[in-house]
Every structure is written in structure tokens, then in C-alpha cells.
PDB file of C-alpha atoms in Angstrom:
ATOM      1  CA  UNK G   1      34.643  64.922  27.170  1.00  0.00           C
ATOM      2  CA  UNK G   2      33.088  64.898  23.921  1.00  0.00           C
ATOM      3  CA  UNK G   3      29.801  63.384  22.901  1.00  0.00           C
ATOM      4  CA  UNK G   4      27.983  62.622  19.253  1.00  0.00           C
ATOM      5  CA  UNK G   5      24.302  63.137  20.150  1.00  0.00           C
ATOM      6  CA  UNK G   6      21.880  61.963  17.079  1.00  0.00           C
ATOM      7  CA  UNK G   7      18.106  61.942  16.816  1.00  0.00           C
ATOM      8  CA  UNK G   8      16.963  58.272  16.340  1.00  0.00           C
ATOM      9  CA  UNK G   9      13.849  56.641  15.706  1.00  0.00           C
ATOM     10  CA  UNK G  10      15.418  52.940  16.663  1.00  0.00           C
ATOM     11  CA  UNK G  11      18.776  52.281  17.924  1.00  0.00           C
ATOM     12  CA  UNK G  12      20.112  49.337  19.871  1.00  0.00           C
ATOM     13  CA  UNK G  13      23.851  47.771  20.832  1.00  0.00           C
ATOM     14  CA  UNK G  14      24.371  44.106  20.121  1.00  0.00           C
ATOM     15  CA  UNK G  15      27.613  42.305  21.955  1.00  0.00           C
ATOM     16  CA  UNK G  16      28.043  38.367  20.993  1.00  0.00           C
ATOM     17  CA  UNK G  17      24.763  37.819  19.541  1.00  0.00           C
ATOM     18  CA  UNK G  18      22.836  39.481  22.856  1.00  0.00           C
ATOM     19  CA  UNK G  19      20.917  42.826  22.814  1.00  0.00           C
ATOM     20  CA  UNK G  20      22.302  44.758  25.751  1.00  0.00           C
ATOM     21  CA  UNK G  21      20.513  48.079  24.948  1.00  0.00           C
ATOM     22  CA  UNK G  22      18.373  49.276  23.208  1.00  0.00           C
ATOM     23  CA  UNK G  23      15.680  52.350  22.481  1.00  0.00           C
ATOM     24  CA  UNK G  24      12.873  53.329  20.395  1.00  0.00           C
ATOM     25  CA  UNK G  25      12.308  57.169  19.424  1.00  0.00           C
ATOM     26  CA  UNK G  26      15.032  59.246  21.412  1.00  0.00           C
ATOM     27  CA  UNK G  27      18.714  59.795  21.098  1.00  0.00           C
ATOM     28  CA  UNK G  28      21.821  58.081  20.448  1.00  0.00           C
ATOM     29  CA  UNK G  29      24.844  59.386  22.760  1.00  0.00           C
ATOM     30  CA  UNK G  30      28.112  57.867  21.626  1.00  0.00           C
ATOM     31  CA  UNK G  31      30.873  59.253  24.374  1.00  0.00           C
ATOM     32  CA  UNK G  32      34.575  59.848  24.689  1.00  0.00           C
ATOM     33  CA  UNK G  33      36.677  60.810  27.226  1.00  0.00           C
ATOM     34  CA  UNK G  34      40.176  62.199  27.443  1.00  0.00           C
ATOM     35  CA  UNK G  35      42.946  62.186  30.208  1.00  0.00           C
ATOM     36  CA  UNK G  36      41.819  65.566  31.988  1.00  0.00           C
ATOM     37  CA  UNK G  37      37.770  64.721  32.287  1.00  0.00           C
ATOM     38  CA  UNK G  38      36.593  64.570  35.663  1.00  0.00           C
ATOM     39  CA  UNK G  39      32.790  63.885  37.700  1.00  0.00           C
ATOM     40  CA  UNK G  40      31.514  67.616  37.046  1.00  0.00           C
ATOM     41  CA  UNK G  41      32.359  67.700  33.269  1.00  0.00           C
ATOM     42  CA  UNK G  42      30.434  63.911  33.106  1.00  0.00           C
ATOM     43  CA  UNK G  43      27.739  65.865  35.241  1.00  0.00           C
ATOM     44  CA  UNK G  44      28.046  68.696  32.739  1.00  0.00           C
ATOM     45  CA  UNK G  45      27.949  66.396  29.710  1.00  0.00           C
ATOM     46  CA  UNK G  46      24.782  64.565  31.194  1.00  0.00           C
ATOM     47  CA  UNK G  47      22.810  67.671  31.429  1.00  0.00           C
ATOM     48  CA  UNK G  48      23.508  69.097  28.192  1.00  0.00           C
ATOM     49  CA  UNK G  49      22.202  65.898  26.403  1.00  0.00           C
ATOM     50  CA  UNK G  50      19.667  65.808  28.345  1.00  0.00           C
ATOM     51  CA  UNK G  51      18.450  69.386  27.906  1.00  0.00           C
ATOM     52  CA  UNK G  52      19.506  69.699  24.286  1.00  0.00           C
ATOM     53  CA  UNK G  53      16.808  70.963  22.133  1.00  0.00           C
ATOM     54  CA  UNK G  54      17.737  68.618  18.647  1.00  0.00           C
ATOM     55  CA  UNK G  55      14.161  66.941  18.851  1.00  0.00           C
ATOM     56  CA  UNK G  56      11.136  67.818  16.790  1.00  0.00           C
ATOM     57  CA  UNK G  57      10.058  71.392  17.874  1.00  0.00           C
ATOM     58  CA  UNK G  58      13.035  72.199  19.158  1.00  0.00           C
ATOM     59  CA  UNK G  59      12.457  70.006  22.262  1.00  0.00           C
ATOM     60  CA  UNK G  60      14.778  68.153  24.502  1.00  0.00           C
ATOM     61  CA  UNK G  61      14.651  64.445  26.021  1.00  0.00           C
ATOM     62  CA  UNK G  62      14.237  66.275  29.342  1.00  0.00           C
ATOM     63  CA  UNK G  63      10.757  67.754  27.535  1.00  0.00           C
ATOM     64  CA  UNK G  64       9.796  64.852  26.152  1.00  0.00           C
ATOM     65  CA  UNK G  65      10.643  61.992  27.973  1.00  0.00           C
ATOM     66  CA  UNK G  66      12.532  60.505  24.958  1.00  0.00           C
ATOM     67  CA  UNK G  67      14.746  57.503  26.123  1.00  0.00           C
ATOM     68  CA  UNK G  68      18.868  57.752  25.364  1.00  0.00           C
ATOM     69  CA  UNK G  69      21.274  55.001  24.924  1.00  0.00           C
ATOM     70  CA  UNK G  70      24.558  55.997  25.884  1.00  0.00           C
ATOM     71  CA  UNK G  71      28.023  53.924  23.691  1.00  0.00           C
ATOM     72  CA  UNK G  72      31.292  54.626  25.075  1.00  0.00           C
ATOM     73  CA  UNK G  73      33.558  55.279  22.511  1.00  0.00           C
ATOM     74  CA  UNK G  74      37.139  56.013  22.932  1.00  0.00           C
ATOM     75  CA  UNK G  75      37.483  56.421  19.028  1.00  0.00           C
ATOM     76  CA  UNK G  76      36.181  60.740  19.456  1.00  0.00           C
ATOM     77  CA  UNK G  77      39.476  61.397  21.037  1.00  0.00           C
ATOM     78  CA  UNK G  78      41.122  59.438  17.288  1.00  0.00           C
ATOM     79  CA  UNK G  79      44.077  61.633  15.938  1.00  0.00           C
ATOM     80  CA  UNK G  80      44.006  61.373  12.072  1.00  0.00           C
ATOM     81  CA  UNK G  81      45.491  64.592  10.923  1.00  0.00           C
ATOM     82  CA  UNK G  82      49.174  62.924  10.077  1.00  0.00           C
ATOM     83  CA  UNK G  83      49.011  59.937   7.845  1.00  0.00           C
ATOM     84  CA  UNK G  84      46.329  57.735   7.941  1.00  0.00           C
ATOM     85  CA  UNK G  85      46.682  55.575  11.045  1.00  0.00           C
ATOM     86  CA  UNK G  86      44.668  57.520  13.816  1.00  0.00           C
ATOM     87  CA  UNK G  87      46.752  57.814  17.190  1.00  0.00           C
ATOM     88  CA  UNK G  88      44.569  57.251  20.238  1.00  0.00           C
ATOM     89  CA  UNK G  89      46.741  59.118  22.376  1.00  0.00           C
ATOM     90  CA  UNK G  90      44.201  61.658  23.500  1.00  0.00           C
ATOM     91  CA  UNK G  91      41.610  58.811  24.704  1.00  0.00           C
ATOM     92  CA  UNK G  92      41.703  58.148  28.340  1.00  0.00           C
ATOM     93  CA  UNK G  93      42.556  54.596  29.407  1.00  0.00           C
ATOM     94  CA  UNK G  94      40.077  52.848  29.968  1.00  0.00           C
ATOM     95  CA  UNK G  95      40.317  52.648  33.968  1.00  0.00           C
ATOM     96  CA  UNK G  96      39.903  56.546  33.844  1.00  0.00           C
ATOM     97  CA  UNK G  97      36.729  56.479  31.089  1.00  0.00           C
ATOM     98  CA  UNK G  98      34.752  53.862  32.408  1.00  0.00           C
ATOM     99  CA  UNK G  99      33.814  55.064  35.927  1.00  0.00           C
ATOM    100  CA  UNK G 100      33.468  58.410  33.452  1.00  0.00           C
ATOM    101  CA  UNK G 101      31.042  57.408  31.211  1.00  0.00           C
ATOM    102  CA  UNK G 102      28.877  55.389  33.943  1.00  0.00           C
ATOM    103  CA  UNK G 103      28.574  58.885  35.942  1.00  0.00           C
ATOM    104  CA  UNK G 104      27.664  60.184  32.690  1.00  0.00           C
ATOM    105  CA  UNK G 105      25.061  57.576  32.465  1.00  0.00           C
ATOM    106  CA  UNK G 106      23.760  57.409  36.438  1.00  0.00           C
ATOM    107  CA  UNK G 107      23.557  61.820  35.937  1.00  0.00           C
ATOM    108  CA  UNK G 108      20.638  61.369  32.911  1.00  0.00           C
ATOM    109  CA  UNK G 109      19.124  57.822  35.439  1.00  0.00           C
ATOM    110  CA  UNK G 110      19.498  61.110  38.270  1.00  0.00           C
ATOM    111  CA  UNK G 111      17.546  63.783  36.052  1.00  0.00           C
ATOM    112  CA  UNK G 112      14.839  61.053  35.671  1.00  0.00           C
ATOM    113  CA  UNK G 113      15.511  60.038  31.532  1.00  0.00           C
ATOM    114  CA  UNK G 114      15.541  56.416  30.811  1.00  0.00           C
ATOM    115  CA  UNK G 115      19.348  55.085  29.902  1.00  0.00           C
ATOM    116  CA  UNK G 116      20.250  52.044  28.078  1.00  0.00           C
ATOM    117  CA  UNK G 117      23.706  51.378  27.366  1.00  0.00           C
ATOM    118  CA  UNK G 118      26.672  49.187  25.845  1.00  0.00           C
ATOM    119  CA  UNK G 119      29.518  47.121  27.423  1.00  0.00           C
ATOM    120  CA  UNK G 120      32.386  48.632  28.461  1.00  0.00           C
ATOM    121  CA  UNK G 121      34.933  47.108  26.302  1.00  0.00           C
ATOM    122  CA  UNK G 122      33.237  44.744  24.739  1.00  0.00           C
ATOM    123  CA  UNK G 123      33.476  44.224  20.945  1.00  0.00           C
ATOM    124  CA  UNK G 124      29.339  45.997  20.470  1.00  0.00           C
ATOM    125  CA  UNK G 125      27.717  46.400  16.645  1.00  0.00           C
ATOM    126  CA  UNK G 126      25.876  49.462  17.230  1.00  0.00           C
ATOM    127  CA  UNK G 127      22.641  49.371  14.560  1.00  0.00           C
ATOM    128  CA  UNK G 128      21.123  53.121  14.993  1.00  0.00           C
ATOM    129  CA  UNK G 129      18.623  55.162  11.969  1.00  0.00           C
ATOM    130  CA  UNK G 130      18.861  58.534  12.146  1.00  0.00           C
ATOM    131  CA  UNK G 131      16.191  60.762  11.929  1.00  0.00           C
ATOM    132  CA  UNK G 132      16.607  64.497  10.012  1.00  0.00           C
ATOM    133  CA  UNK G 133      19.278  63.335  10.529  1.00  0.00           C
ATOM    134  CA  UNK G 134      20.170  65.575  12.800  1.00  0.00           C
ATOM    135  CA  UNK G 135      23.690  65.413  14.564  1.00  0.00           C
ATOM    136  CA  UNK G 136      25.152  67.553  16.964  1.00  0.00           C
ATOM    137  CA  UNK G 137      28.675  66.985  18.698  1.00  0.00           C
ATOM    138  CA  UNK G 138      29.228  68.271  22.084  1.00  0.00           C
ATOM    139  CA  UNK G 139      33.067  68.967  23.517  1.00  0.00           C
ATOM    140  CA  UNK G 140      33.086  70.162  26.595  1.00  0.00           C
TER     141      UNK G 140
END
């Protein structure tokens, strides 16, 4: 699994003209999975966003109650390095990534954090601004 976790001060996911998540102050989690993820790397993934230290004072969501919205996003498994169409090969279909990226999602609900999300294949504009900014990507 990888994961691009950013510090946010707004951020919200937008899918035909409806908000379906959407945070203030917290952290952006945009997720991918690939063929061999299972439940205890999702578990994994959960915790380590959760208990990342990327806040102000080197604090963590888990410190400070900071709200996350999780975006699946098959695109962090994009292959670019021949030509300059990416192959998607590496991504995990999307029967495998979805029940994936929802344990991913009810492991932060399980550690107590507040979790918005997107829709699962849906076409989403995702409107985020970064703060520092400050960027980290996980790959587990």
C-alpha cells in the first residue's frame, strides 16, 4: 500500500456537484493499493497515519485529535518511467482496493480519529491547501 499524507488546513472531495467529505485542520490521506496488499498492511497503513508526527510540534492526529479524509487513489501505483503514458499495471483492481481502503478507513474510525472520505470510483474533484506544506509518502 502506499499513502500521500499532507498537512491541511481545509480539504474536502466534491462528486457531481455534492460534498461527500470534507475536513477542517487535519490531514489529507490519498491511498493506493497494489495486487499483494492485504487487512494487516491496511491495519498497518491506518496506524502509521494516524500516529505520524507531520503536525505542528511534531504531533500526530492521534495527539491531537485532528480529523483525516481518506481519497482512494489507484493513480500511486502509475508506471511512468517508459514513455509518457503511465501503465496502471501495479494498481489493484478495484474489487481488491476497495474493501482495502475501507479497512484502511474503519482502522483510523477503530483508533477513535474522525474519517471523512470520497466515492469509490466515482469521478471526485479533490480541493485540499496545504499547510508547510508538509508531505510525507508512506509505502509500506
Amino acid at each position: 500500500m502506499r499513502a500521500v499524507v499532507q498537512t491541511v488546513s481545509r480539504a474536502a472531495v466534491t462528486v457531481d456537484g455534492e460534498v461527500v467529505g470534507e475536513i477542517g485542520d487535519g490531514l489529507l490521506v490519498l491511498v493506493g493499493v497494489t495486487h499483494t496488499d492485504t487487512p494487516q498492511l491496511a491495519a498497518t497503513l491506518a496506524r502509521k497515519v494516524h500516529e505520524l508526527r507531520i503536525l505542528d510540534d511534531e504531533r500526530s492526529a492521534a495527539d491531537t485529535g485532528a480529523p483525516i479524509l481518506v481519497v482512494s487513489q489507484f493513480t500511486l501505483y502509475g508506471d511512468a518511467r517508459k514513455g509518457r503514458r503511465p501503465s496502471w499495471t501495479a494498481a489493484a483492481p478495484a474489487e481488491l482496493a476497495e474493501p482495502l481502503v475501507t479497512a484502511v478507513v474503519e482502522e483510523l474510525r477503530a483508533r477513535g480519529a474522525t474519517v471523512e472520505t470520497g466515492r469509490f470510483r466515482a469521478h471526485m474533484l479533490v480541493e485540499s491547501v496545504n499547510v508547510g506544506p508538509r508531505t510525507i509518502l508512506l509505502d509500506l
